[in-house]
Amino acid sequence: MNTVLDDNKTLCLNNGERIKLPNTMSMMFEVNDLAVASPATVSRCGMVYLEPVYLPWESVAKSWAEYVMEERFEGSAEVIMGLLNQITDDSLAFVRKECKEHIVTLDIHLTMSFTKLLDSLLRPEYQVTKENWREMLPKYFVFSYFWTIGGNLQDASNKKFDTFARKAIETIVPDFPFENTIFDWKVDPATGKFIHWSELVPEFKYDRNAPFFNLIVPTVDSTRIKYILRAQVDGGNHVLIGGNSGVGKTVIVQDYLDNAGEGYISQTKSFSAQTSARALQAFFEEKLEKIRKNLLGPPSGKVFLFLIDDLNMPLKETYGAQPPIELLRQIINVKDDRNGGFYDLKKIGLFKKIQKTQFLAANAPPGGGRSEVTPRLLRHFHLVNIPNISDASMKTIFLSITSGFLEIFPADFAALAEPIVDGSLEVYASIQKALLPTPTKSHYTFNLRDLAKVIQGLLMVEPKSIADTQQFLRLWTHEASRVFRDRLIDEGDKAWYDEKILAVLQDKFKETWTVEQIEAICFGDFLASVKPAPYVEVDDYKHADKVLQDFAEDYTLNLNKPMDLVFFKDAIQHIGRIARLLRQPRGNALLVGVGGSGRQSLTRLAAYIAEMKCFQIELARGYGVNEFHEDLKSLLMQAGAENKQTVFLFNDTQIIKESFLEDINNLLNAGEVPDLFAADEMNKIVELVRPLAKAAGKLEIKDIIIQHFVQLVRENLHIVLAFSPVGDAFRNRLRMFPSLVNCCTIDWYMPWPQEALLSVAQRFFGSMEGISDEYKESLAGMCPFVHGKVEEFSDKFYSELRRKFYISPKSYLDMIQLYLYLLGVKRAELSEQLDTFITGLSKMEEVGKVIGSAKEDLAVLEPVLKEKSAATEILLKTVAVDKADAAQVEATVSKEAAEVEEFAAGVRIIQEDAQKDLDEALPALNAAVSALSSLTKGDITEVKSFAKPPPLVQTTMEAVCTLLGRKADWDTSKKLLGEGDFMDQLLNFDKDNIEAKRLKGLAKYAAMEDFTSESVGKVSRAAKGLCMWCLAMHVYSRVAKEVEPKKLKLATANGQMEAAMSSLNAKKANLQQVQDKVAALEKQLNEAVAEKKALADQAALCEARLSRAGKLTAALGDEQVAWTEQSAQLEIALEKLVGNVFLAAACVAYVGPFTGIYRNDIVNVWIEKARELEVPCSDLFSLPDVLSKPVEVRAWNISGLPGDEVSIANGVLVKNTRRWPLMID
């Protein structure tokens, strides 16, 4: 930029391009200060410094009075300026000198807010008309004065300003009521008099069907703040509500927005430390409608109200800017249709204007992660500070809810409402003062939300689940502990809380309890399998253990994921705490503990018990923001569009980018992530949610459906964050993302108590085999001792060397699991070595016996071997002769078989020729028989009924008569047709033996041209069938004459063939007998040869054994003594393996971070305890001796590992650890 400011006006870009600016162009800067300007830039610019004195408040006020109010009410400008001159200067001076503001302002800023509020009130809506404005003006003037000049003051300054303002307004409104404070009065538009705010507070009626977060109990504070909001918003102004965390800023503003009227629509955006200008712009573009390409705004006829929560959360950049704040300022600052806009991020130079949009904001005081917002933005807002809620107001709120809830309980429960609320307020007030946030306790920020969570917990029970008032009192104690006690990080703070709650019980309820009673109280819904389960007291921890074990087994079976947990008392209570939050709408949890404390496993089990799906992201190579957003889409679709209860379990090790927490912060605060879904995805969501919105009685409008989707997400989605308190990251994240504390219930996982450690060890060792019960008990007792001593030594290590070593339950579990594994490995290894020596010694004893036995066997085998050799030679000759005879018979049979096959081929030719001729006649014959079979009695009667038949019918009947040997005329035909067995005669006709005379007569008819089935069928259906039969007989008789000689020839050939085959089969049978005999002899020969070979091999083996046995006894005679000694040593090692491997496993799990001296000291302490518990172990324990071998250590030394004891022990630790080793040099 400096080159542009030079005389040559040249812009030099990073890519080497140089752009010359024309002489007609110049640059002007309007800045707040020069804190980040370089001297080179300053020296190139002319400077004009504007002091506030040059623009006094009178200029703005006079301009407004003369150009705005004078036009509305003639003559009002002079009156207003007179009133302003009367009190403004003195009031501003008093505020600057004597008071402290919530947010620092300038005089002109307060004056502008004054004029804007007065402008908003001097309207017909507040009964100010041209007739009565002179009467109403002074009253609205002092009201505006209170809430602008004094509206931004801190609580301690309000009393000072109250005293000052009473004197200032005495002459303006002489009849002002001075009871209470000036802030307790407002102007009644109807009468023009001042009335107390308490008269306007609506009556609260408890609705037990409404969600807890929808229960808004009106108070004086909320009523007057909403009045100011309505006046300024209707006047077109922006408002910033300030106040300490938890005073109800967001609730009040949100309640106003929900009831702002049909002319307004609203959206909420919560800022965090990581909120970016790009994300904020995407939020605005998503929520505002696109009216034109360069114009955004609300729907027609509406005004858009945006609530910016935690306005001062965004981090400042290197040079002090807050991009989201600057974007807001750009939207508000430009006076174009009352608002400005922003530049399109894709199309360069396109400025999108925003119209009919107003901003409401809320923030807590700067500090603790909150920055100071630039006055350039704040000057546009009317600043109102909400004072800390008084005890009376808090009591009103929570007593109204508690009393309403207890109406359905027995009458004696009603008396508990007030002491419960008083007790809650006392605990809340005391813990705020006593347990203040520190760098290590940054989450000790208790506010009104925490108090509300206590009351919310009470509302989860049903009357049938509470037996009496004592049990309800235990419920209150439980809920208070869950909200306040669970977040405390050490025993000292917990002890303070226990003393406090005991004092409250004594003071408010006249009950004397003990700390043990308080710690044992547990309520939950995780013991019932039917959902929704009642919220009941868990008074039998053994029964709870059994039920949870059953759920864990079901989890393992149904999800195929191991859930091997030990449910000691603390674990049961942690599950109860998680389950308690899962049953609450918008119930979210922040589980804080070191790794391995069970946060994730217990959450998965609690979600399974509650029948909710537990969703977790899965990190992979390249996982980033886009992949995280895709996972969030799936998560929100499941919770919102599918309306399913879902748990989102998120681990701090999954935070690849801090923007992940920004998205989670948005989910916790608003139930949505801006700009997450594309337009087409939003349309899909609208279609999916439409039936759900309709069923809920919502209008089927896109914006309302999307709001219902967000509401479903907030109600169905439960976010469980599992964070570790180690390091600065946890503290920084709580500071940068306030919703992690404000919207979550914190459960701080303390170190496991001794009984928990013991029960876990007993559970693992109970199923261990090969160890006596006495040793199991001793080992189980050793485990908590080892863990506790490591904690003591780690504190000593830190105090002496300033090295912090965190001990987690994961180390404890690793030690036990590693012990079980190493014990099995080492036991198998030593047992194998011992078995080797024992086997060697037993074998040496057997050698002598083997030698004697071998000699005896060899003497017996020699004569048998000779006898078998002679018999085998004789058998071999016999087999050779029989095989020659069988070959001769086989040749003869093969020759005859070839001749028979040749003759059979000729027979097949004759048979095929005869069959061919038959195939010609059979189809026609079958068709004729089929046609005859289809004739009915009616068809025959039809033919017979002809007095004078058609020629073709008569011809057909004559042909039939001819074949049947009857006279061929019509009269005979009619008689024939009349016979009852006429059809049987035709069907059973002997077609193979027709007389030649009849065939000759039939040939005459068959030769006629029109004697066909088609022609006859045209005249008569019955005659057609008879015609087909006659023609078939004619064809069949002709073919039969030709086939008959062939049949005779075939029969003769078949006879010859049968005789030949009979002879051949007899010879084949003879051949088979010869072959069987030969095969039997060959088998006998093979068996004889094999037996001979086996005897020879056995003899050779005996000779070899004798030789080897002699050598072995000579060589190993001296080793027998050494093996005996080593066997005895291995037996001792096996006996002490139980304790040695335990000490080795403890070393691997714990001693890695310690230096050599500390290692020796802690191991010596363990050894003494092992001897005390009679756990067998070596007198001189050495880790390398137990878990390594000399050859292995020698290889390490050759590779460069130093030979000192610590280095070798480090090598053993790295080799045997169950985790990735982190080596620090």
Short mmCIF file of N, CA and C in Angstrom, two decimals, residues 935-998:
data_model
loop_
_atom_site.label_atom_id
_atom_site.label_comp_id
_atom_site.label_asym_id
_atom_site.label_seq_id
_atom_site.Cartn_x
_atom_site.Cartn_y
_atom_site.Cartn_z
N LEU A 935 -65.81 -88.65 -31.48
CA LEU A 935 -67.21 -88.68 -31.95
C LEU A 935 -68.12 -89.01 -30.78
N THR A 936 -69.23 -88.34 -30.74
CA THR A 936 -70.23 -88.57 -29.70
C THR A 936 -71.42 -89.31 -30.27
N LYS A 937 -72.27 -89.70 -29.36
CA LYS A 937 -73.50 -90.40 -29.78
C LYS A 937 -74.34 -89.50 -30.67
N GLY A 938 -74.30 -88.24 -30.38
CA GLY A 938 -75.05 -87.28 -31.21
C GLY A 938 -74.52 -87.21 -32.61
N ASP A 939 -73.20 -87.29 -32.76
CA ASP A 939 -72.61 -87.25 -34.11
C ASP A 939 -73.09 -88.47 -34.92
N ILE A 940 -73.12 -89.66 -34.31
CA ILE A 940 -73.55 -90.87 -35.00
C ILE A 940 -75.03 -90.75 -35.37
N THR A 941 -75.80 -90.25 -34.45
CA THR A 941 -77.25 -90.07 -34.71
C THR A 941 -77.46 -89.11 -35.85
N GLU A 942 -76.62 -88.09 -35.93
CA GLU A 942 -76.73 -87.10 -37.01
C GLU A 942 -76.55 -87.76 -38.37
N VAL A 943 -75.55 -88.66 -38.48
CA VAL A 943 -75.30 -89.32 -39.77
C VAL A 943 -76.45 -90.29 -40.10
N LYS A 944 -76.88 -90.99 -39.06
CA LYS A 944 -77.92 -91.99 -39.25
C LYS A 944 -79.25 -91.34 -39.64
N SER A 945 -79.44 -90.08 -39.28
CA SER A 945 -80.73 -89.42 -39.51
C SER A 945 -80.93 -88.97 -40.94
N PHE A 946 -79.89 -89.04 -41.75
CA PHE A 946 -80.03 -88.62 -43.16
C PHE A 946 -80.94 -89.61 -43.88
N ALA A 947 -82.07 -89.09 -44.43
CA ALA A 947 -82.92 -89.96 -45.27
C ALA A 947 -82.22 -90.19 -46.60
N LYS A 948 -81.66 -89.12 -47.07
CA LYS A 948 -80.87 -89.21 -48.30
C LYS A 948 -79.57 -88.51 -48.02
N PRO A 949 -78.57 -89.30 -47.71
CA PRO A 949 -77.32 -88.66 -47.27
C PRO A 949 -76.60 -87.96 -48.40
N PRO A 950 -75.77 -86.97 -48.05
CA PRO A 950 -74.91 -86.34 -49.07
C PRO A 950 -73.99 -87.40 -49.67
N PRO A 951 -73.60 -87.17 -50.92
CA PRO A 951 -72.79 -88.19 -51.62
C PRO A 951 -71.53 -88.57 -50.83
N LEU A 952 -70.84 -87.60 -50.31
CA LEU A 952 -69.58 -87.90 -49.62
C LEU A 952 -69.84 -88.67 -48.34
N VAL A 953 -70.94 -88.40 -47.66
CA VAL A 953 -71.28 -89.14 -46.45
C VAL A 953 -71.58 -90.59 -46.81
N GLN A 954 -72.35 -90.76 -47.93
CA GLN A 954 -72.71 -92.12 -48.35
C GLN A 954 -71.45 -92.87 -48.77
N THR A 955 -70.56 -92.17 -49.52
CA THR A 955 -69.30 -92.81 -49.96
C THR A 955 -68.50 -93.26 -48.75
N THR A 956 -68.43 -92.41 -47.72
CA THR A 956 -67.65 -92.73 -46.51
C THR A 956 -68.22 -93.97 -45.84
N MET A 957 -69.55 -94.04 -45.70
CA MET A 957 -70.17 -95.16 -45.03
C MET A 957 -70.01 -96.44 -45.83
N GLU A 958 -70.03 -96.32 -47.16
CA GLU A 958 -69.81 -97.49 -48.00
C GLU A 958 -68.39 -98.03 -47.78
N ALA A 959 -67.39 -97.12 -47.67
CA ALA A 959 -66.02 -97.54 -47.43
C ALA A 959 -65.91 -98.24 -46.08
N VAL A 960 -66.64 -97.74 -45.07
CA VAL A 960 -66.62 -98.36 -43.75
C VAL A 960 -67.21 -99.76 -43.82
N CYS A 961 -68.36 -99.86 -44.53
CA CYS A 961 -69.02 -101.16 -44.66
C CYS A 961 -68.10 -102.15 -45.37
N THR A 962 -67.39 -101.67 -46.39
CA THR A 962 -66.48 -102.55 -47.13
C THR A 962 -65.42 -103.11 -46.20
N LEU A 963 -64.81 -102.26 -45.37
CA LEU A 963 -63.77 -102.71 -44.45
C LEU A 963 -64.30 -103.69 -43.42
N LEU A 964 -65.57 -103.50 -43.02
CA LEU A 964 -66.15 -104.37 -42.00
C LEU A 964 -66.78 -105.62 -42.61
N GLY A 965 -66.71 -105.75 -43.97
CA GLY A 965 -67.26 -106.93 -44.66
C GLY A 965 -68.78 -106.90 -44.76
N ARG A 966 -69.36 -105.75 -44.80
CA ARG A 966 -70.80 -105.58 -44.97
C ARG A 966 -71.09 -105.10 -46.39
N LYS A 967 -72.41 -105.15 -46.69
CA LYS A 967 -72.86 -104.69 -48.01
C LYS A 967 -72.69 -103.18 -48.07
N ALA A 968 -72.18 -102.70 -49.22
CA ALA A 968 -71.87 -101.28 -49.35
C ALA A 968 -73.05 -100.51 -49.88
N ASP A 969 -74.12 -100.27 -49.06
CA ASP A 969 -75.24 -99.40 -49.44
C ASP A 969 -75.70 -98.65 -48.20
N TRP A 970 -76.66 -97.75 -48.41
CA TRP A 970 -77.05 -96.83 -47.31
C TRP A 970 -77.85 -97.55 -46.26
N ASP A 971 -78.69 -98.45 -46.66
CA ASP A 971 -79.50 -99.15 -45.67
C ASP A 971 -78.61 -99.95 -44.71
N THR A 972 -77.63 -100.66 -45.30
CA THR A 972 -76.70 -101.40 -44.43
C THR A 972 -75.93 -100.44 -43.52
N SER A 973 -75.61 -99.30 -44.12
CA SER A 973 -74.87 -98.30 -43.33
C SER A 973 -75.68 -97.83 -42.14
N LYS A 974 -76.98 -97.62 -42.35
CA LYS A 974 -77.81 -97.13 -41.25
C LYS A 974 -77.93 -98.18 -40.17
N LYS A 975 -78.05 -99.45 -40.61
CA LYS A 975 -78.12 -100.51 -39.61
C LYS A 975 -76.81 -100.58 -38.80
N LEU A 976 -75.71 -100.47 -39.57
CA LEU A 976 -74.41 -100.51 -38.89
C LEU A 976 -74.27 -99.38 -37.85
N LEU A 977 -74.73 -98.21 -38.28
CA LEU A 977 -74.65 -97.07 -37.35
C LEU A 977 -75.53 -97.27 -36.14
N GLY A 978 -76.56 -98.04 -36.29
CA GLY A 978 -77.48 -98.27 -35.19
C GLY A 978 -76.99 -99.31 -34.21
N GLU A 979 -76.02 -100.07 -34.60
CA GLU A 979 -75.50 -101.07 -33.68
C GLU A 979 -74.81 -100.39 -32.48
N GLY A 980 -75.02 -100.98 -31.31
CA GLY A 980 -74.49 -100.34 -30.08
C GLY A 980 -72.97 -100.39 -29.98
N ASP A 981 -72.36 -101.43 -30.62
CA ASP A 981 -70.90 -101.53 -30.51
C ASP A 981 -70.20 -101.05 -31.76
N PHE A 982 -70.89 -100.14 -32.48
CA PHE A 982 -70.32 -99.66 -33.74
C PHE A 982 -68.92 -99.06 -33.53
N MET A 983 -68.80 -98.21 -32.53
CA MET A 983 -67.51 -97.54 -32.31
C MET A 983 -66.45 -98.53 -31.83
N ASP A 984 -66.87 -99.52 -31.03
CA ASP A 984 -65.90 -100.51 -30.57
C ASP A 984 -65.38 -101.34 -31.73
N GLN A 985 -66.28 -101.63 -32.73
CA GLN A 985 -65.83 -102.39 -33.91
C GLN A 985 -64.72 -101.65 -34.64
N LEU A 986 -64.92 -100.35 -34.74
CA LEU A 986 -63.90 -99.58 -35.47
C LEU A 986 -62.59 -99.49 -34.68
N LEU A 987 -62.71 -99.20 -33.35
CA LEU A 987 -61.50 -98.99 -32.54
C LEU A 987 -60.72 -100.28 -32.36
N ASN A 988 -61.41 -101.41 -32.31
CA ASN A 988 -60.74 -102.69 -32.08
C ASN A 988 -60.53 -103.47 -33.37
N PHE A 989 -60.67 -102.83 -34.50
CA PHE A 989 -60.54 -103.48 -35.80
C PHE A 989 -59.14 -104.07 -35.95
N ASP A 990 -59.06 -105.31 -36.46
CA ASP A 990 -57.78 -106.01 -36.64
C ASP A 990 -57.11 -105.51 -37.90
N LYS A 991 -56.32 -104.47 -37.77
CA LYS A 991 -55.72 -103.82 -38.93
C LYS A 991 -54.59 -104.62 -39.53
N ASP A 992 -54.05 -105.57 -38.79
CA ASP A 992 -52.90 -106.34 -39.31
C ASP A 992 -53.35 -107.54 -40.14
N ASN A 993 -54.65 -107.92 -40.12
CA ASN A 993 -55.14 -109.10 -40.85
C ASN A 993 -56.38 -108.78 -41.69
N ILE A 994 -56.34 -107.77 -42.53
CA ILE A 994 -57.47 -107.37 -43.40
C ILE A 994 -57.43 -108.26 -44.66
N GLU A 995 -58.63 -108.75 -45.02
CA GLU A 995 -58.70 -109.59 -46.21
C GLU A 995 -58.33 -108.79 -47.44
N ALA A 996 -57.77 -109.49 -48.43
CA ALA A 996 -57.32 -108.83 -49.67
C ALA A 996 -58.51 -108.26 -50.43
N LYS A 997 -59.70 -108.98 -50.36
CA LYS A 997 -60.90 -108.52 -51.07
C LYS A 997 -61.34 -107.18 -50.51
N ARG A 998 -61.32 -107.09 -49.21
CA ARG A 998 -61.74 -105.82 -48.59
C ARG A 998 -60.77 -104.70 -48.93
#
